[in-house]
PDB file of C-alpha atoms and ligand atoms in Angstrom:
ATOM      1  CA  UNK A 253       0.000   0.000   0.000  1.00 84.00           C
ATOM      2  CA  UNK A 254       0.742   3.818  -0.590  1.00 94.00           C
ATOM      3  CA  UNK A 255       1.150   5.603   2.334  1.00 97.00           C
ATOM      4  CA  UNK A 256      -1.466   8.646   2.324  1.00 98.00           C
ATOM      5  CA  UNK A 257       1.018  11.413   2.087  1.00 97.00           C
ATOM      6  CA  UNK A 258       2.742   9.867  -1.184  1.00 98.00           C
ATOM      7  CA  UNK A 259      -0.673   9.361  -2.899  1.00 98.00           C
ATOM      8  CA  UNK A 260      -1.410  12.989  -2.174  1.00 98.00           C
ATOM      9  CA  UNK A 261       1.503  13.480  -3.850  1.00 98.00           C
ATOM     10  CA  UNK A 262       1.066  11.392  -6.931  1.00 98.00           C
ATOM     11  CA  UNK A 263      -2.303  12.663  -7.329  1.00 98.00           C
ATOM     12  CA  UNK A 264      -1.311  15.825  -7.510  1.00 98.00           C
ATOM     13  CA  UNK A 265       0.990  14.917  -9.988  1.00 98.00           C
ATOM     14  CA  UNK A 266      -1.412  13.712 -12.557  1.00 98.00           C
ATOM     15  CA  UNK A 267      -2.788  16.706 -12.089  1.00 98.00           C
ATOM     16  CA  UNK A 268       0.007  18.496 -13.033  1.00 97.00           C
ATOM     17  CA  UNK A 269       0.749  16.215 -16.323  1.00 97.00           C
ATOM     18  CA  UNK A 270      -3.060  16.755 -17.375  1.00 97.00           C
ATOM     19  CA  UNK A 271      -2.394  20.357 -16.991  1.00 96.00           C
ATOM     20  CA  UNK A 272       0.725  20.250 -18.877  1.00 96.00           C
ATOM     21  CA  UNK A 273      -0.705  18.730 -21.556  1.00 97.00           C
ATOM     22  CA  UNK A 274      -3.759  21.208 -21.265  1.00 97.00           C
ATOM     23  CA  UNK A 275      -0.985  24.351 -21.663  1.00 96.00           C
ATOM     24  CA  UNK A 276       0.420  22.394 -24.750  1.00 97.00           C
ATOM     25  CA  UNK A 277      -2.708  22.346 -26.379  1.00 97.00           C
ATOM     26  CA  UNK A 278      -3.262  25.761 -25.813  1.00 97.00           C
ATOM     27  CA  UNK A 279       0.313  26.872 -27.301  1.00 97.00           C
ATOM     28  CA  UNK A 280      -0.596  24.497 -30.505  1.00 98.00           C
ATOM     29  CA  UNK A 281      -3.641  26.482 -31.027  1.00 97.00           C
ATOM     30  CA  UNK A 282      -1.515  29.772 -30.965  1.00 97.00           C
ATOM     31  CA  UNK A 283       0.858  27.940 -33.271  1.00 97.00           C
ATOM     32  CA  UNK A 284      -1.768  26.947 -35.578  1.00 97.00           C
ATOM     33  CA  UNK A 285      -3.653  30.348 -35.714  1.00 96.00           C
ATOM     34  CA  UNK A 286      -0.286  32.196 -36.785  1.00 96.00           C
ATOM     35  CA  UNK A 287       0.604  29.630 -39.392  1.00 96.00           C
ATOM     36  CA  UNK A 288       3.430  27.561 -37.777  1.00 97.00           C
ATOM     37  CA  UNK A 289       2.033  24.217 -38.701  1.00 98.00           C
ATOM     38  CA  UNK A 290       5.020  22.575 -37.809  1.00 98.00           C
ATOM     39  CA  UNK A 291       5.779  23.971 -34.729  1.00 98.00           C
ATOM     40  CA  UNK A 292       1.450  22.927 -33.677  1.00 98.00           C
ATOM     41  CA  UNK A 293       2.513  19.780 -34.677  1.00 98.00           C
ATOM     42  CA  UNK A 294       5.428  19.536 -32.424  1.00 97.00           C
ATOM     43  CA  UNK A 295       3.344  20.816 -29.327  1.00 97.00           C
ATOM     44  CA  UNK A 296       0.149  18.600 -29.906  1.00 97.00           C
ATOM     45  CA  UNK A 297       3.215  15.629 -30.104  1.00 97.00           C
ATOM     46  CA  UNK A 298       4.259  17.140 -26.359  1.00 96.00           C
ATOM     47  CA  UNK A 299       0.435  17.205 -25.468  1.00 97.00           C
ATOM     48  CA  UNK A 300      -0.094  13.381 -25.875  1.00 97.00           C
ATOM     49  CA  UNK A 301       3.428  12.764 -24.169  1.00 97.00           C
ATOM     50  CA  UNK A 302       2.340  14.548 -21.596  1.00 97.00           C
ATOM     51  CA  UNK A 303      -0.872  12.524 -21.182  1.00 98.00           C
ATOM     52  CA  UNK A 304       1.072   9.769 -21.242  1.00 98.00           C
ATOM     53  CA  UNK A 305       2.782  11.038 -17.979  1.00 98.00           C
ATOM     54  CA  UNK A 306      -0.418  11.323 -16.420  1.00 98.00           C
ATOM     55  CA  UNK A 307      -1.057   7.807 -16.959  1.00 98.00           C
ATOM     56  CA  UNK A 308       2.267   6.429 -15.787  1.00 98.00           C
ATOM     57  CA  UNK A 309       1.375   7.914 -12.154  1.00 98.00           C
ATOM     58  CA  UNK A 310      -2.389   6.763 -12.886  1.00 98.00           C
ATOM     59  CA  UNK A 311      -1.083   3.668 -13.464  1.00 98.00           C
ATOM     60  CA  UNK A 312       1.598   3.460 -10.838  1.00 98.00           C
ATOM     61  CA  UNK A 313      -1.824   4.344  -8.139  1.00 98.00           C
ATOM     62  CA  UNK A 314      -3.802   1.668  -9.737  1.00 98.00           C
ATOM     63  CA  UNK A 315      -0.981  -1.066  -9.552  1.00 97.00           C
ATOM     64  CA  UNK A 316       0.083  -0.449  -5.976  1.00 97.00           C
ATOM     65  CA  UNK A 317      -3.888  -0.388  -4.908  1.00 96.00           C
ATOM     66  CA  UNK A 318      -4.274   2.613  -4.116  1.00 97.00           C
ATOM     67  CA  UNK A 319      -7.172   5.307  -4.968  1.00 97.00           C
ATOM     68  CA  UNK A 320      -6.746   7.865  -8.023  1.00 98.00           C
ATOM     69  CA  UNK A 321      -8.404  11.170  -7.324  1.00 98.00           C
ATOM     70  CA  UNK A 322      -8.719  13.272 -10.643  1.00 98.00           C
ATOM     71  CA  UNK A 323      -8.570  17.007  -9.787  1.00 98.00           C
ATOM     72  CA  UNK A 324     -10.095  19.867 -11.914  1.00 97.00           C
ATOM     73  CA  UNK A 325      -7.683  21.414 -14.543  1.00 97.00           C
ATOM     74  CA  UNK A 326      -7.060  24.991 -14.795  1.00 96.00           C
ATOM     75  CA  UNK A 327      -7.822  27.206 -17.874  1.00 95.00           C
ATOM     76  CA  UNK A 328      -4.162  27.507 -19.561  1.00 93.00           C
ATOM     77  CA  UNK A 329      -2.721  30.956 -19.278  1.00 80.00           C
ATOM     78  CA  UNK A 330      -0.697  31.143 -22.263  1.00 82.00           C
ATOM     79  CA  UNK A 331      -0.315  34.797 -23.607  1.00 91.00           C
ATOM     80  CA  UNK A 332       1.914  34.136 -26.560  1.00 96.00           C
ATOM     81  CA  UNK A 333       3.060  36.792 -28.748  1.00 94.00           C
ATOM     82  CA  UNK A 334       6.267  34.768 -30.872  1.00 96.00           C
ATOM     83  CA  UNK A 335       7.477  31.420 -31.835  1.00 97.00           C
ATOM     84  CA  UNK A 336      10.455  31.940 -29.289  1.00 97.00           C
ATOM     85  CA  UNK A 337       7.680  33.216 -26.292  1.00 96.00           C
ATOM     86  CA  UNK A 338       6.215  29.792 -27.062  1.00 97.00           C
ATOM     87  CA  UNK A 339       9.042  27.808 -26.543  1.00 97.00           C
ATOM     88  CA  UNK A 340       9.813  29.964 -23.366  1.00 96.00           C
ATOM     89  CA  UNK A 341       6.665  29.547 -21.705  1.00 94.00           C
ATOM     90  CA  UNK A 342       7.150  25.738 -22.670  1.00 93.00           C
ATOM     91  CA  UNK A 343      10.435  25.856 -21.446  1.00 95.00           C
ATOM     92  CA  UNK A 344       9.475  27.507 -18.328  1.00 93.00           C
ATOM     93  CA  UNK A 345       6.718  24.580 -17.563  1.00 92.00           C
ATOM     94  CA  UNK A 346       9.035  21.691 -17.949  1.00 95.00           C
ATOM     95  CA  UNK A 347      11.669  23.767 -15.168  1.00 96.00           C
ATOM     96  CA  UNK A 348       8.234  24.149 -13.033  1.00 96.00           C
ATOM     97  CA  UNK A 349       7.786  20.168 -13.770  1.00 96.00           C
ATOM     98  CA  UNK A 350      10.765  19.209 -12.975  1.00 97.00           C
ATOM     99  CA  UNK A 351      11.614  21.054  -9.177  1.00 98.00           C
ATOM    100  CA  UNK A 352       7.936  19.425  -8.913  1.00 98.00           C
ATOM    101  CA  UNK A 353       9.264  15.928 -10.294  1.00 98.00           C
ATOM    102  CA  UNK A 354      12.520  16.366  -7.986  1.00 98.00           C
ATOM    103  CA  UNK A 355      10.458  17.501  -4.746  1.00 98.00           C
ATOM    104  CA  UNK A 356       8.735  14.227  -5.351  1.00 98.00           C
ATOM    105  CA  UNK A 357      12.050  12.565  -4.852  1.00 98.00           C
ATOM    106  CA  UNK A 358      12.725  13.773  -1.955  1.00 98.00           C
ATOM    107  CA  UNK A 359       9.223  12.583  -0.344  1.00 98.00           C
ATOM    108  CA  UNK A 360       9.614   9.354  -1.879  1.00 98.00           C
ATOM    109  CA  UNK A 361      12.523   9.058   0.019  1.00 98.00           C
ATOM    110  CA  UNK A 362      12.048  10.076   3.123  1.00 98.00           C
ATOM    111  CA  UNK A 363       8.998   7.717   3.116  1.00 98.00           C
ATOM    112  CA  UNK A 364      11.088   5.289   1.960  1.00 98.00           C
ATOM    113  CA  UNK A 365       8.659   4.450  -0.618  1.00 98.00           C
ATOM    114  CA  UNK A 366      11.092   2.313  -3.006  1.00 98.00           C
ATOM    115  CA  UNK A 367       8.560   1.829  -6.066  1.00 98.00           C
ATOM    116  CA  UNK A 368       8.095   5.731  -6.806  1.00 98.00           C
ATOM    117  CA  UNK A 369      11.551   6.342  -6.198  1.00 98.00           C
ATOM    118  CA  UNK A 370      12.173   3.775  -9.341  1.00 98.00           C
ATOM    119  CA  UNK A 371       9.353   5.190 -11.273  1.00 98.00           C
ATOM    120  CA  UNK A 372      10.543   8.769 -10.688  1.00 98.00           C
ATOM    121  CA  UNK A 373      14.487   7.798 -11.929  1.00 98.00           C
ATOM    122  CA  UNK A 374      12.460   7.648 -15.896  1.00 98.00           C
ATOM    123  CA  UNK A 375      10.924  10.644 -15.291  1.00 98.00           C
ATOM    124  CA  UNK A 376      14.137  12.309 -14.006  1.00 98.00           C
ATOM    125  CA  UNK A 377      16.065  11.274 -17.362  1.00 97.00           C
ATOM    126  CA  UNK A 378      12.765  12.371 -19.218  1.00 96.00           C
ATOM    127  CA  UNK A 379      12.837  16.017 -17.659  1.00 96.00           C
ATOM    128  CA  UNK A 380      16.130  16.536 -18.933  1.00 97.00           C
ATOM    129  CA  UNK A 381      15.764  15.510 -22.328  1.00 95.00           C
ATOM    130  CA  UNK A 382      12.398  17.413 -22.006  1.00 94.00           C
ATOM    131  CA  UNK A 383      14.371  20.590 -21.187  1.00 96.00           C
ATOM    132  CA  UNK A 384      17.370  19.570 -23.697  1.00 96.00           C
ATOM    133  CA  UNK A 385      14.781  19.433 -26.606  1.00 95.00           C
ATOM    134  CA  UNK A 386      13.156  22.998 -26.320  1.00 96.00           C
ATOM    135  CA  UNK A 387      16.308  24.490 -25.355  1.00 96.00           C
ATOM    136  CA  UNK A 388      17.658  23.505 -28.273  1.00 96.00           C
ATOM    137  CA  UNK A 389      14.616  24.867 -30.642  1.00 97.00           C
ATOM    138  CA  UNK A 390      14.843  28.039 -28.354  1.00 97.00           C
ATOM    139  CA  UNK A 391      18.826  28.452 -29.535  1.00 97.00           C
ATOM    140  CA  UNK A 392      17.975  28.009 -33.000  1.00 97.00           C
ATOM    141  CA  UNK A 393      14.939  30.375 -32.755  1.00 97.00           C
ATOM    142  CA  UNK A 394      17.612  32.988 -31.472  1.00 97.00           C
ATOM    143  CA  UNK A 395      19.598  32.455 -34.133  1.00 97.00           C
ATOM    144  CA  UNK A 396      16.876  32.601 -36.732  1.00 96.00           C
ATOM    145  CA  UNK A 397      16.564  35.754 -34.886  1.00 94.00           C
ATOM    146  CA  UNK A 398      12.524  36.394 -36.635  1.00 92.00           C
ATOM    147  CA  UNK A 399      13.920  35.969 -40.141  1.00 95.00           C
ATOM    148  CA  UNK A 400      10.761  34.544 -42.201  1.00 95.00           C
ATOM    149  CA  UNK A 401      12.860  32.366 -44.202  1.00 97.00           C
ATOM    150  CA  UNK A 402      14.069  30.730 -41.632  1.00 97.00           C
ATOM    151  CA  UNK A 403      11.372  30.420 -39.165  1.00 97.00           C
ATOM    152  CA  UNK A 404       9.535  28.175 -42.440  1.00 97.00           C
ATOM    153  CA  UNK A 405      13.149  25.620 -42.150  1.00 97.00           C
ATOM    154  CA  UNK A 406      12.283  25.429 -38.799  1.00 97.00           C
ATOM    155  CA  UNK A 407       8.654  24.785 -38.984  1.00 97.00           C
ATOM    156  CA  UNK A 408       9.011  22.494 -41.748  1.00 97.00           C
ATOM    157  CA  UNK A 409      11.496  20.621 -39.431  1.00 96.00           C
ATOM    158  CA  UNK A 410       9.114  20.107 -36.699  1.00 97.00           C
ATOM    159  CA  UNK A 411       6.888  19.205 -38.683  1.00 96.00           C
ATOM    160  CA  UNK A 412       8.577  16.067 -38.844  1.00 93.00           C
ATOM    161  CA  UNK A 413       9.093  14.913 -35.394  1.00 88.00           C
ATOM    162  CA  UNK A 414       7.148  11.141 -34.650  1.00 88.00           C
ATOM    163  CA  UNK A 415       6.116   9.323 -32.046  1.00 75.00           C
ATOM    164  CA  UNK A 416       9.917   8.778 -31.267  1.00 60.00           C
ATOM    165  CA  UNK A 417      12.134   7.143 -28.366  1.00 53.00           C
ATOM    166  CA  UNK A 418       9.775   5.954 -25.184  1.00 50.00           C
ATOM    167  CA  UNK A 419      10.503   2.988 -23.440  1.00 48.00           C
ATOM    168  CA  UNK A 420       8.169   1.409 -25.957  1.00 46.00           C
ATOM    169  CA  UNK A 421       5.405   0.400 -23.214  1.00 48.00           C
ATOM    170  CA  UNK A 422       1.471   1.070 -23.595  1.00 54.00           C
ATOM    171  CA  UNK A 423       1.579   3.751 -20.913  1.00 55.00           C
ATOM    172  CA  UNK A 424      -2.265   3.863 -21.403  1.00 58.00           C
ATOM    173  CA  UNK A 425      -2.315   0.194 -20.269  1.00 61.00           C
ATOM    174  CA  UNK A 426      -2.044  -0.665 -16.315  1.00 62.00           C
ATOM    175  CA  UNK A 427      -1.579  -4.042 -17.324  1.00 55.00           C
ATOM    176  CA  UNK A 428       0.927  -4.480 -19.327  1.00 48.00           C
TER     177      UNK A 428
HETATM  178 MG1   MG B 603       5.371  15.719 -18.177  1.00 61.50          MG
END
């Protein structure tokens, strides 16, 4: 069993995924009204991985008998006004994510809970690629510095990014 104080926590964390991939949504809609097809394709990718983090912890609850508790999402406060505020306020969400992923951690820890702690070392390694990935379209968005020819490379690129990587389990599956 999960002791009451770490399912609090993991609750809250699905939570926090949802509402991740609630603010990805969002930014995809931005992306899509300005034309940056590519780049609404890249965040609606980050909106289902997100989702998918949701129901790692939903799963993790359901294995380990415990009760999920869904809470209510909030509306997404994304006030975007360029590609590179996008990736910023993205950016800026996974470093929230993360000291939220790390905090975890620590509580896990201290409560000796063993299970989350292994569970939380993926999503430790998948914060920093998380962070790696839109700091890296956030340099070359500098460097495009607003030129239109090559904010269309760049769209076109991320246009192209798959399913990708993953540990290649059904994370919508608590039984696998
Ligand atoms: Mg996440």
């Amino acid at each position: 069993m999960i002791k009451q104080k770490v399912l609090d926590a993991i609750n809250d964390q699905i939570q926090a995924e949802f509402q991740s991939a609630y603010i990805y949504l969002a930014i995809s809609g931005w992306c899509e009204t300005e034309n940056y097809p590519g780049m609404a394709h890249w965040m609606r990718m980050q909106w289902e991985e997100e989702i998918e983090h949701a129901m790692k912890f939903y799963n993790h609850i359901i294995r380990r008998d415990g009760e999920v508790e869904l809470k209510e999402l909030e509306k997404p406060d994304v006030d975007i006004d360029s590609p590179i505020d996008a990736f910023e306020q993205a950016l800026e969400h996974e470093q929230y994510i993360t000291k939220r992923i790390h905090e975890m951690y620590d509580l896990a820890r201290e409560e000796n809970d063993y299970p989350l702690q292994t569970l939380l070392n993926w999503f430790i390694d998948e914060q920093v690629e998380e962070e790696d990935a839109v700091n890296e379209i956030l340099d070359r968005l500098k460097l495009i510095d607003g030129d239109g020819g090559g904010l269309y490379m760049l769209d076109q690129e991320l246009a192209q990014r798959t399913g990708e990587e993953e540990d290649g389990g059904d994370e919508m599956n608590a039984n696998e």
